Amino acid sequence: MPKLSIEDLKKMREDAARKRILRDGESRVRITIHMGTCGIMSGARDVLKAVLSEVEASDLKDTIVTTSGCAGLCSREPMATVEIAGHAPVKYVDLTAEKVVRIVKEHIAGGTVVQELALAVGSEMTR
Amino acid sequence: MEPRLSVLICSGTGCASNKSMEVMDALRKEIATRGLEQEVEVVQTGCQGFCAVGPIVYVQPDDVFYQQVGVKDVPRLVEEHFLKGRPYKDKLYVPPMGGMPIPKLMDIPFFKSQVLVALRNKGLIDPEKIEDYIARDGYQALARVLTEMKPEQVIECVTKSGLRGRGGGGFPTGVKWASARKASGDIKYVLCNGDEGDPGAFMDRSIMEGDPHSVLEGMCIAAFAVGSSQGYVYVRKEYPLAVQRIEVAIEQAREFGLLGKDILGAGFDFDVEVRRGAGAFVCGESTALMASIEGNPGEPRAKYIHTVDAGLWNRPSCLNNVETFANVPMILQRGWEWFSSIGTGDVSQDPWGGSKGTKVFSIAGDVNNTGLIEVPMGTTLREIVFDIAGGLPEGKRFKAVQTGGPSGGFLPESLLNLPVDFDRLVEAGSMMGSGGMVVLGHDKCMVDSAKFFIDFTADESCGKCTPCRIGSKIMLQSLEKISEGKATEEDVEQLERVAHEVANLSLCGLGKSAPNPVLTALRYFRDEVMAHVHEKRCPAGECKALITYSIDAGKCTGCTLCAKNCPTDCITGERKAAHAIVTDRCIKCGSCKIVCNFDAVVVQ
């Protein structure tokens, strides 16, 4: 390890941004994959893996990827909820790895809700 | 792939002794079996504070807190939470008074009233990874200090913040740094006091074990401010994990160019070494500590020449406590205005005018939530004991809280609304000390408790000055006489007089503060003390010479449990018939009372 300059130190901190938001549990964006038995049966694990690699590939440092239990609409699994600070949460249904990559690119990175994949916008109370 | 879940498992001394490291290994194994090793990181952290319910596992970003996790819980925990995304209910925190499990850490009363400054990285970083510290803004304050500030500006910032020494003295840190800067001499030292000899206190140990770089960064900033290029961390050998973590941190900091020559390429040199103490209580005293680092017996000296002018090897030395140093980077990073907005009083004109920032306390004794907490200065004793520490266990009533370690005073129920800061505690006859807090229930005798602590300080007195050496022994003898029911009023008067003399005449802080338990027992619990003298009675039922054990025949069911547990076989009685204690063979150990399920053992 070469000795750090001031710039190196700042860069190390920036590069560790994901580690920081993960452990603080606070971020601008949170995408939750619903992992009930129904979800896992219909492919939620593959959806989750696709989200994780796309978030990494697109270098989305302010995004937390998390999981939760069954969202209640078992017939439309796999499902995911995207929460962006200051916006209503959006629930997506009938997901596949390809569809969720599109959601990461267009909604999380691009800021535009993918209307044709969304079940509802702002349909549920959160926090 | 970057992980989506961070599993933070406590490796502090408390949790580790409850096998948290075996839990960590089991977690890693189970996560691998489930194919989740890319998605879930397992991090060993320092003490998370809530030692009473360890081993602790905290899962982020979900903010879920698990208590008392054992190896056998691991498969279900991994499946339920890490795979299926729902908290594993069996291991969630349940309040001591009952009620629903609380999944979120920030909803647990123990955590939600705390304000973390010195413990800012508590449970969130791996203490053996400098990258984790840097990820959470570590060494950013140092970078700023070295590139944007002059030493005088650093001192001004620390002075204005109102930071006072967390080791117990409460001396304004900025004032000390200014004196050390002014002191003449080419070689100056920055010393860190990690001796922490108070029984039951573990604030500094937890910081050294859990966030060692925060201490090194604070020392480095101090060194820049006072003009030093060499530092020493003095830690007792009884803290092997703290020694190891500090040594690992020093190695890493050197490797990254954050210690050594030309730090961060800014042209400033500073290096640190660890010096281990043998564990004498007096070595936490500044001059004794310096004598010990020099390799001499740990004895204090009179301080008409200050250590900032002539300390270690007679050179100017700036000594601060572990927690003080851990606060420093935050002050430089967030500004003195922020720090001085927390706490009590006004330090804008007088650095002694208030107590600013937060204080870490280790809370022990008769409370539900023993552990480590950090609260703003000015928080009341009641909030600490009842809200955060969860009050006393069922069946116990509050009697007193001792603050400040073995030489702190006992504060009674009437002072529960006292805001905790340096000056208010001293006014009440106790002290901040380094932040130990022991809660005593109604069944603790104040004479016996005072005797226990005077026994400790008499034993730890280095013997250099007469008032402490002889005075502490006299106090101990008087307390023994009182607890045996042999004391007269004159003995109590003598005890009080000697206590004042020891406090006034002793050479160092050890002797000056040692009489606090005696003086506060007399000040707040005089009736109880005098019951030992006048009535030859111990109201709390603890002083063995003044109590007898007997069995209430009406309550005894003849289960024989007490007789089986009696070490002197002095309990007689047939099965299913009332038992009796043969008093002349009874050693009053209390074993029968502890095992009795029917509350039939009576102490009078």
XYZ file of C-alpha atoms in Angstrom:
731
model
C 0.000 0.000 0.000
C 1.582 3.268 -1.068
C 1.274 6.197 1.290
C -1.892 8.232 0.826
C -2.107 11.802 -0.341
C -4.997 14.032 0.643
C -6.625 13.264 -2.725
C -6.207 9.501 -2.245
C -7.888 9.732 1.148
C -10.843 11.628 -0.279
C -11.123 9.135 -3.124
C -11.061 6.181 -0.721
C -13.932 7.736 1.167
C -15.914 8.314 -2.031
C -15.288 4.774 -3.256
C -16.609 3.411 0.028
C -19.892 5.297 -0.276
C -21.913 2.125 -0.768
C -20.413 0.509 2.312
C -21.324 3.636 4.271
C -24.947 3.869 3.161
C -25.403 0.136 3.629
C -24.257 0.227 7.245
C -25.999 3.517 8.012
C -29.148 2.161 6.395
C -29.898 5.552 4.843
C -29.910 6.249 1.138
C -31.668 8.246 -1.552
C -32.983 5.150 -3.262
C -34.154 1.845 -1.877
C -35.341 -1.080 -3.971
C -37.023 -3.893 -2.100
C -37.451 -7.327 -3.641
C -40.275 -9.296 -2.047
C -38.997 -12.681 -1.001
C -42.014 -14.590 0.253
C -42.225 -18.280 -0.618
C -44.443 -17.244 -3.540
C -41.827 -14.749 -4.712
C -38.919 -17.163 -4.453
C -40.941 -19.836 -6.295
C -41.624 -17.471 -9.184
C -38.000 -16.387 -9.538
C -37.375 -13.585 -7.033
C -33.819 -14.829 -6.379
C -32.885 -14.293 -10.039
C -34.547 -10.889 -9.982
C -32.556 -9.974 -6.863
C -29.285 -11.099 -8.404
C -30.018 -9.124 -11.559
C -30.720 -5.988 -9.499
C -27.508 -6.399 -7.533
C -25.330 -6.745 -10.608
C -27.061 -3.914 -12.460
C -26.744 -1.538 -9.478
C -23.069 -2.398 -9.371
C -22.592 -2.107 -13.140
C -24.328 1.285 -13.239
C -22.324 2.387 -10.159
C -25.418 3.579 -8.299
C -23.734 4.494 -5.018
C -26.852 5.935 -3.402
C -29.004 2.825 -3.811
C -29.768 0.218 -1.184
C -31.005 -3.146 -2.399
C -32.985 -4.958 0.224
C -35.525 -7.709 0.662
C -38.751 -8.140 2.558
C -41.459 -10.739 2.980
C -44.468 -11.436 0.755
C -46.081 -8.251 -0.573
C -49.563 -9.788 -0.487
C -50.238 -10.155 -4.175
C -48.886 -13.650 -4.671
C -50.266 -14.107 -8.194
C -48.197 -11.198 -9.533
C -44.824 -12.193 -8.014
C -41.929 -11.586 -8.342
C -42.501 -8.064 -7.133
C -40.288 -5.133 -6.236
C -40.866 -1.729 -4.651
C -38.772 1.280 -5.614
C -38.610 4.118 -3.104
C -36.900 7.346 -4.047
C -36.641 10.090 -1.434
C -39.318 12.719 -2.033
C -41.333 10.515 -4.399
C -44.165 8.062 -3.865
C -43.065 4.412 -3.844
C -43.720 2.397 -6.978
C -44.586 -1.311 -7.016
C -43.592 -3.443 -9.981
C -45.112 -6.864 -10.705
C -44.517 -10.001 -12.810
C -40.814 -9.312 -12.892
C -38.019 -11.110 -14.652
C -34.291 -10.410 -14.633
C -34.578 -8.486 -17.912
C -37.515 -6.374 -16.748
C -35.869 -5.427 -13.479
C -32.654 -4.358 -15.222
C -34.797 -1.964 -17.237
C -36.324 -0.638 -14.007
C -32.900 -0.027 -12.510
C -31.754 1.794 -15.643
C -34.848 3.842 -16.364
C -36.403 4.460 -12.963
C -33.513 4.433 -10.484
C -30.763 5.806 -12.703
C -32.971 7.765 -15.098
C -35.744 8.926 -12.794
C -38.629 7.852 -15.055
C -41.190 5.346 -13.803
C -41.515 2.336 -16.127
C -45.275 2.642 -16.490
C -46.010 -0.594 -18.327
C -44.364 -2.721 -15.602
C -45.795 -0.842 -12.644
C -48.776 -2.084 -10.709
C -49.469 1.206 -9.095
C -47.782 4.430 -8.153
C -48.108 5.594 -4.598
C -50.595 2.887 -3.804
C -49.358 2.072 -0.325
C -48.496 3.968 2.797
C -44.845 3.792 3.722
C -43.092 5.330 6.667
C -20.425 -7.803 -6.230
C -21.092 -5.398 -3.411
C -23.160 -6.910 -0.592
C -26.788 -5.964 -0.056
C -26.782 -6.878 3.631
C -24.316 -6.053 6.355
C -24.373 -8.406 9.326
C -22.574 -6.653 12.167
C -21.625 -8.974 14.962
C -20.152 -7.723 18.211
C -16.662 -8.937 19.064
C -16.328 -6.801 22.186
C -15.078 -8.532 25.298
C -18.606 -9.056 26.681
C -20.113 -10.660 23.575
C -16.913 -12.540 22.712
C -16.961 -14.223 26.107
C -20.518 -15.293 25.270
C -19.120 -17.027 22.166
C -20.008 -14.398 19.564
C -16.977 -15.452 17.525
C -18.390 -18.974 17.216
C -21.675 -17.431 16.090
C -19.754 -15.413 13.497
C -18.081 -18.536 12.112
C -21.422 -20.337 12.017
C -23.011 -17.380 10.190
C -20.261 -17.332 7.565
C -20.635 -21.066 7.038
C -24.413 -20.989 6.783
C -24.351 -18.005 4.431
C -21.930 -19.884 2.173
C -24.103 -23.020 2.285
C -27.065 -20.936 1.140
C -25.018 -19.382 -1.648
C -25.368 -15.898 -0.208
C -21.701 -15.074 0.377
C -21.664 -12.532 -2.446
C -24.764 -10.782 -1.128
C -24.236 -10.758 2.625
C -21.143 -9.431 4.395
C -20.352 -10.505 7.950
C -18.425 -7.879 9.902
C -16.903 -8.232 13.340
C -17.319 -4.965 15.206
C -16.305 -3.521 18.540
C -18.649 -3.297 21.510
C -22.171 -2.262 20.491
C -22.963 -1.267 24.055
C -25.917 -3.418 25.019
C -23.785 -5.994 26.795
C -26.676 -7.315 28.891
C -28.259 -9.068 25.896
C -25.165 -10.278 24.004
C -24.126 -11.870 21.727
C -25.534 -9.091 19.582
C -26.116 -9.271 15.827
C -27.232 -6.106 14.038
C -28.404 -6.249 10.433
C -28.225 -3.237 8.123
C -29.737 -1.594 6.074
C -32.801 -3.197 7.669
C -31.981 -1.779 11.140
C -32.844 -5.092 12.787
C -31.350 -5.917 16.169
C -30.963 -9.497 17.395
C -30.093 -10.411 20.967
C -28.600 -13.475 22.635
C -27.862 -15.169 19.343
C -26.417 -18.659 19.689
C -24.904 -21.012 17.123
C -28.132 -23.024 17.055
C -30.133 -19.944 15.955
C -27.985 -19.361 12.895
C -29.723 -21.582 10.274
C -33.189 -20.112 10.939
C -31.827 -16.571 11.129
C -30.086 -16.907 7.767
C -33.099 -18.491 6.109
C -35.745 -16.163 7.524
C -33.966 -12.861 7.290
C -31.135 -13.075 4.768
C -32.978 -15.267 2.291
C -36.651 -14.447 2.823
C -36.248 -10.892 3.994
C -38.263 -10.993 7.209
C -36.941 -10.522 10.740
C -36.387 -13.752 12.678
C -38.829 -13.180 15.519
C -37.377 -15.551 18.123
C -34.265 -13.447 18.648
C -35.661 -9.927 18.519
C -35.349 -7.722 21.588
C -38.176 -8.007 24.106
C -38.465 -5.280 26.776
C -37.639 -6.501 30.312
C -41.103 -5.557 31.551
C -42.665 -7.697 28.826
C -44.524 -6.752 25.683
C -44.062 -7.278 21.966
C -40.639 -7.926 20.435
C -39.021 -4.800 18.969
C -37.310 -5.446 15.632
C -35.793 -2.018 14.941
C -32.752 -0.924 16.869
C -33.818 2.703 16.788
C -37.101 1.818 18.515
C -35.372 0.163 21.482
C -35.333 2.557 24.473
C -31.741 1.650 25.301
C -30.557 3.040 21.954
C -32.995 5.759 20.995
C -32.052 8.293 23.684
C -28.364 8.051 22.965
C -26.316 10.629 21.074
C -23.138 9.210 19.593
C -20.034 11.346 19.187
C -17.125 9.446 20.723
C -18.900 6.181 19.903
C -19.975 7.354 16.415
C -18.664 4.208 14.742
C -19.912 1.910 17.466
C -20.835 -1.417 15.945
C -20.620 -0.139 12.369
C -17.000 -0.786 11.472
C -14.486 -3.569 11.645
C -11.910 -2.127 14.058
C -9.099 -3.982 12.315
C -9.833 -2.392 8.923
C -8.623 1.153 8.398
C -10.730 1.240 5.195
C -13.885 0.951 7.308
C -12.821 3.935 9.408
C -11.973 5.980 6.309
C -15.339 5.033 4.749
C -17.048 6.742 7.689
C -15.147 10.026 7.290
C -12.087 8.813 9.187
C -8.927 10.962 8.898
C -10.881 13.656 7.002
C -10.536 15.983 9.983
C -6.795 15.362 10.066
C -6.559 16.107 6.355
C -8.370 19.381 6.901
C -6.220 20.320 9.888
C -2.954 19.636 8.047
C -3.909 21.523 4.891
C -6.166 24.354 5.980
C -5.394 25.210 9.590
C -2.654 26.607 11.765
C -1.930 24.975 15.134
C -3.341 28.037 16.917
C -6.596 27.703 15.005
C -6.894 24.055 16.008
C -6.390 24.985 19.659
C -8.903 27.800 19.377
C -11.475 25.465 17.853
C -11.022 22.874 20.621
C -11.104 25.549 23.337
C -14.280 27.137 21.977
C -15.951 23.730 21.681
C -15.876 23.435 25.477
C -14.351 19.940 25.395
C -13.161 18.958 28.877
C -11.047 15.961 29.854
C -13.108 12.768 29.776
C -10.748 10.904 32.119
C -12.417 12.549 35.078
C -10.465 15.734 35.754
C -12.637 17.772 33.450
C -9.750 20.090 32.565
C -10.473 22.093 29.395
C -8.626 20.302 26.598
C -7.951 23.430 24.552
C -6.391 25.190 27.556
C -4.095 22.205 28.132
C -3.095 22.159 24.465
C -2.355 25.901 24.511
C -0.054 25.455 27.537
C 1.692 22.521 25.890
C 2.196 24.564 22.731
C 3.680 27.473 24.715
C 5.963 25.204 26.776
C 9.602 25.512 25.753
C 11.435 22.478 24.425
C 12.273 20.876 21.097
C 10.786 17.514 21.960
C 7.209 17.301 23.175
C 5.017 14.289 23.736
C 1.354 13.582 23.173
C 0.185 10.865 25.561
C -3.033 8.921 25.603
C -4.318 7.662 28.920
C -5.920 4.266 28.337
C -5.283 2.982 31.834
C -8.928 2.930 32.972
C -8.506 1.228 36.331
C -12.027 1.650 37.674
C -13.592 -1.727 38.361
C -16.666 -2.131 36.178
C -15.738 0.715 33.821
C -15.064 -0.098 30.189
C -15.679 3.046 28.174
C -12.095 3.504 27.045
C -11.557 -0.196 26.477
C -14.555 -0.246 24.164
C -13.313 2.722 22.176
C -9.816 1.258 21.840
C -11.251 -2.129 20.886
C -14.025 -0.840 18.659
C -12.643 2.285 16.995
C -8.889 2.581 17.579
C -8.288 4.919 14.656
C -10.508 7.594 16.206
C -7.993 7.757 19.083
C -4.981 7.851 16.764
C -6.543 10.583 14.626
C -7.290 12.632 17.752
C -3.713 12.201 18.949
C -2.338 13.210 15.572
C -4.421 16.391 15.571
C -3.245 17.144 19.128
C 0.361 16.574 18.069
C -0.016 19.057 15.219
C -1.573 21.578 17.601
C 1.070 21.359 20.342
C 4.070 20.700 18.082
C 4.880 17.104 18.948
C 6.275 14.338 16.796
C 6.057 11.408 19.192
C 3.113 9.931 21.029
C 2.482 7.056 23.401
C -0.701 5.182 24.166
C -0.587 3.869 27.729
C -2.825 0.797 28.080
C -2.999 -1.750 30.840
C -1.874 -5.257 30.027
C -5.210 -6.513 31.377
C -6.742 -5.178 28.159
C -5.137 -7.581 25.676
C -7.703 -6.987 22.930
C -7.377 -3.204 23.246
C -3.590 -3.478 23.037
C -3.859 -5.680 19.962
C -6.385 -3.459 18.187
C -4.389 -0.286 18.853
C -1.220 -1.976 17.610
C -2.950 -3.183 14.435
C -4.332 0.329 13.914
C -0.891 1.918 14.337
C 0.597 -0.494 11.771
C -2.159 0.262 9.266
C -1.941 4.011 9.809
C 1.822 3.885 9.190
C 1.290 1.828 6.054
C -1.230 4.361 4.713
C 1.022 7.279 5.579
C -1.305 8.553 8.309
C 1.396 8.139 10.930
C 5.148 8.492 10.499
C 7.049 10.925 8.297
C 5.306 13.467 6.049
C 1.733 12.519 6.940
C -0.615 12.791 3.915
C 2.222 14.511 2.081
C 1.602 17.626 4.174
C 5.059 17.763 5.722
C 4.052 16.852 9.272
C 5.708 14.000 11.205
C 4.134 12.091 14.079
C 4.405 8.526 15.276
C 2.810 6.565 18.097
C 3.888 3.607 20.204
C 2.017 1.532 22.766
C 3.284 1.336 26.345
C 1.693 -1.311 28.515
C 1.000 -0.823 32.195
C 0.816 -3.567 34.788
C -2.638 -2.574 35.994
C -2.081 -0.466 39.092
C -5.006 1.897 39.716
C -2.703 4.817 40.505
C -1.086 4.624 37.051
C -4.119 6.341 35.591
C -2.923 9.453 37.452
C -0.971 11.738 35.101
C 2.422 11.882 36.816
C 2.315 8.223 37.921
C 1.472 7.266 34.333
C 4.479 9.182 33.038
C 6.729 7.597 35.684
C 5.454 4.212 34.582
C 6.188 4.907 30.895
C 9.720 5.889 31.933
C 10.077 2.464 33.524
C 9.946 3.776 37.084
C 7.507 2.737 39.821
C 4.106 4.255 39.145
C 4.059 6.932 41.816
C 2.645 10.421 41.451
C 4.520 13.614 42.269
C 3.391 17.040 43.420
C 2.298 19.143 40.474
C 3.648 22.605 41.240
C 5.451 22.068 37.927
C 2.834 21.088 35.393
C 3.327 18.096 33.151
C 2.679 20.264 30.110
C 5.990 21.963 31.021
C 7.921 19.000 32.395
C 6.260 15.632 32.124
C 7.539 12.463 30.491
C 11.369 12.468 30.680
C 11.022 16.027 31.929
C 9.813 17.211 28.559
C 6.566 19.033 27.816
C 3.815 16.411 27.673
C 0.187 16.679 26.696
C -1.855 13.871 28.259
C -5.481 13.265 27.331
C -7.828 10.396 27.883
C -8.958 7.929 25.185
C -12.486 9.323 25.009
C -11.210 12.915 24.828
C -9.089 12.066 21.794
C -11.990 10.180 20.181
C -14.080 13.381 20.357
C -11.445 15.578 18.722
C -11.855 14.590 15.036
C -15.607 15.212 15.258
C -15.052 18.700 16.678
C -12.639 19.616 13.905
C -14.897 18.129 11.258
C -18.249 19.511 12.387
C -17.035 22.669 14.066
C -16.925 23.924 17.642
C -20.343 25.544 17.298
C -21.944 22.144 16.788
C -20.126 20.550 19.732
C -20.813 23.389 22.128
C -24.499 23.330 21.188
C -24.734 20.009 23.051
C -24.496 19.955 26.845
C -24.777 22.348 29.764
C -23.625 25.839 30.749
C -21.850 28.494 28.714
C -18.205 28.179 27.741
C -17.983 31.247 25.518
C -16.267 33.335 28.230
C -14.909 30.693 30.569
C -13.783 27.218 29.471
C -14.864 25.915 32.887
C -18.304 27.482 32.443
C -20.096 24.302 31.411
C -19.892 20.719 30.260
C -20.202 20.373 26.508
C -20.741 17.456 24.190
C -21.620 13.968 25.290
C -20.282 11.503 27.840
C -19.871 7.762 27.623
C -20.931 5.797 30.698
C -20.649 2.151 31.514
C -23.674 1.234 33.528
C -23.658 -1.764 35.846
C -25.121 -3.089 39.076
C -28.833 -3.497 39.805
C -30.215 -2.475 36.394
C -31.858 -4.402 33.588
C -29.751 -3.058 30.738
C -26.117 -3.144 31.752
C -23.828 -1.842 29.069
C -22.224 1.141 27.465
C -24.116 4.319 26.659
C -23.376 7.806 25.345
C -25.661 10.683 26.266
C -25.527 14.488 26.085
C -24.058 16.199 29.136
C -26.926 17.330 31.317
C -28.994 14.180 30.908
C -30.490 13.398 34.315
C -29.578 10.401 36.429
C -33.211 9.353 36.244
C -33.181 9.240 32.426
C -29.987 7.207 32.453
C -31.023 4.723 35.144
C -34.689 4.287 34.288
C -35.146 5.142 30.601
C -31.935 3.931 29.031
C -30.778 1.309 31.509
C -34.348 0.072 31.919
C -34.631 0.520 35.684
C -33.960 -2.046 38.371
C -34.747 -5.753 38.033
C -38.111 -6.897 39.315
C -38.392 -6.829 43.077
C -35.635 -4.265 43.617
C -36.129 -0.642 44.565
C -33.670 2.146 43.782
C -31.422 3.159 46.639
C -28.373 4.920 45.217
C -26.218 5.348 42.153
C -22.492 5.632 42.412
C -20.905 7.712 39.667
C -17.234 8.047 38.855
C -15.794 4.679 39.773
C -14.598 3.339 43.150
C -13.835 6.806 44.466
C -17.113 8.355 43.387
C -19.912 9.183 45.758
C -23.285 7.536 46.338
C -26.180 9.688 45.164
C -29.615 9.010 46.664
C -33.088 8.921 45.153
C -33.683 12.591 45.960
C -30.942 13.506 43.462
C -32.273 11.456 40.549
C -33.219 14.638 38.713
C -29.652 15.908 38.862
C -28.362 16.789 35.378
C -25.132 14.868 34.941
C -22.197 17.154 34.217
C -18.741 17.738 35.692
C -19.684 20.481 38.112
C -23.071 19.285 39.302
C -21.684 15.891 40.248
C -18.884 17.473 42.279
C -21.372 19.742 44.044
C -23.379 16.669 44.994
C -20.274 15.057 46.524
C -19.482 12.696 43.692
C -17.661 13.119 40.422
C -17.749 12.348 36.724
C -14.642 10.200 36.953
C -14.111 8.398 33.716
C -17.807 7.508 33.555
C -18.474 4.411 35.609
C -21.994 4.157 36.998
C -23.103 1.516 39.480
C -26.739 1.280 40.555
C -27.465 -0.039 44.048
C -30.806 -1.585 44.958
C -32.621 -1.280 48.300
C -30.934 -4.411 49.644
C -27.434 -2.918 49.471
C -25.983 -1.582 52.727
C -24.205 1.746 52.366
C -21.701 0.902 55.107
C -20.841 -2.344 53.382
C -20.635 -0.641 49.977
C -18.388 2.138 51.303
C -16.212 -0.486 52.972
C -15.905 -2.375 49.692
C -14.675 0.689 47.817
C -12.353 1.943 50.569
C -10.874 -1.549 50.693
C -10.139 -1.169 46.979
C -8.574 2.295 47.214
C -6.607 1.420 50.381
C -5.231 -1.560 48.502
C -4.400 0.531 45.431
C -2.838 3.434 47.358
C 0.767 3.642 46.202
C 1.884 4.594 49.714
C 3.940 7.622 48.770
C 1.971 10.174 50.786
C 0.902 9.620 54.389
C -2.692 10.900 54.287
C -3.684 8.390 51.633
C -1.538 5.510 52.883
C -2.555 5.722 56.556
C -5.855 7.556 56.157
C -7.395 4.994 53.852
C -6.466 2.236 56.313
C -8.030 4.170 59.210
C -11.203 4.702 57.203
C -11.328 1.007 56.402
C -10.890 0.036 60.067
C -13.619 2.443 61.170
C -16.016 1.070 58.548
C -15.251 -2.481 59.651
C -16.017 -1.496 63.223
C -19.326 0.061 62.173
C -20.342 -2.960 60.130
C -19.545 -5.242 63.061
C -21.706 -3.172 65.378
C -18.729 -2.252 67.558
C -18.501 1.437 66.713
C -19.438 4.397 68.882
C -20.489 7.895 67.859
C -16.880 8.992 68.377
C -15.767 6.436 65.811
C -18.149 7.917 63.245
C -16.885 11.421 64.052
C -13.322 10.253 63.626
C -14.194 8.571 60.334
C -15.696 11.783 59.020
C -12.721 13.866 60.180
C -10.157 11.514 58.666
C -12.145 11.359 55.418
C -11.985 15.156 55.099
C -8.267 15.138 55.890
C -7.470 12.464 53.323
C -9.441 14.430 50.729
C -7.670 17.690 51.570
C -4.095 16.539 52.110
C -3.436 13.698 49.692
C -0.872 14.171 46.974
C -2.867 12.985 43.990
C -6.374 12.432 42.745
C -6.520 8.882 44.078
C -6.324 10.001 47.710
C -8.232 13.222 47.135
C -11.248 11.353 45.803
C -11.030 8.090 47.771
C -13.155 9.364 50.702
C -16.139 10.211 48.448
C -18.020 6.956 49.157
C -17.603 7.496 52.922
C -18.537 11.156 52.839
C -21.625 10.627 50.698
C -22.735 7.628 52.775
C -22.608 9.937 55.813
C -24.189 12.836 53.949
C -27.120 11.035 52.357
C -27.500 7.829 54.362
C -26.551 8.889 57.891
C -29.598 7.253 59.479
C -28.615 3.921 58.006
C -25.027 4.287 59.207
C -26.155 5.314 62.696
C -28.514 2.311 62.925
C -25.355 0.193 62.899
C -23.972 2.262 65.784
C -26.978 2.895 68.018
C -29.198 -0.097 67.374
C -26.485 -2.551 66.258
C -28.693 -3.212 63.279
C -28.039 -3.341 59.514
C -31.277 -2.147 57.875
C -30.350 -3.584 54.459
C -29.455 -6.928 55.959
C -25.945 -7.137 54.547
C -23.494 -6.672 57.439
C -22.921 -10.217 58.568
C -22.141 -9.500 62.215
C -25.482 -7.778 62.663
C -27.832 -10.199 60.986
C -29.237 -13.644 61.681
C -30.832 -16.042 59.255
C -33.945 -17.968 60.227
C -36.703 -19.886 58.462
C -40.344 -18.836 58.555
C -42.046 -22.111 59.530
C -45.322 -20.876 58.061
C -43.846 -20.437 54.585
C -41.411 -23.392 54.550
C -42.705 -26.388 52.594
C -39.909 -28.737 53.630
C -38.583 -29.074 50.093
C -35.023 -29.536 51.527
C -33.455 -27.354 48.823
C -31.869 -25.040 51.396
C -30.456 -27.893 53.426
C -28.907 -29.398 50.279
C -27.245 -26.103 49.396
C -26.023 -25.130 52.862
C -22.200 -25.299 52.859
C -22.012 -25.884 56.623
C -24.943 -28.333 56.926
C -26.553 -26.171 59.566
C -30.151 -26.523 58.333
C -32.141 -29.287 59.940
C -35.641 -30.651 59.361
C -37.495 -33.611 57.964
C -38.711 -33.750 54.386
C -42.065 -31.984 53.971
C -41.757 -30.455 57.455
C -40.598 -26.962 58.387
C -36.814 -26.567 58.522
C -34.710 -24.606 60.999
C -31.246 -22.987 60.949
C -28.742 -23.834 63.706
C -27.581 -20.277 64.235
C -24.188 -20.927 65.832
C -22.981 -22.923 62.841
C -24.488 -20.499 60.243
C -21.862 -18.488 58.326
C -24.523 -16.155 56.857
C -23.526 -16.856 53.284
C -27.085 -16.397 52.033
C -27.128 -19.595 49.923
C -30.413 -20.704 51.500
C -32.105 -17.389 50.729
C -30.983 -17.497 47.104
C -32.279 -21.038 46.473
C -35.547 -20.816 48.458
C -38.536 -20.739 46.102
C -41.034 -19.816 48.827
C -39.396 -16.716 50.303
C -39.211 -18.530 53.651
C -35.681 -17.476 54.649
C -35.788 -14.409 56.874
C -32.848 -12.066 57.473
C -33.036 -9.920 60.584
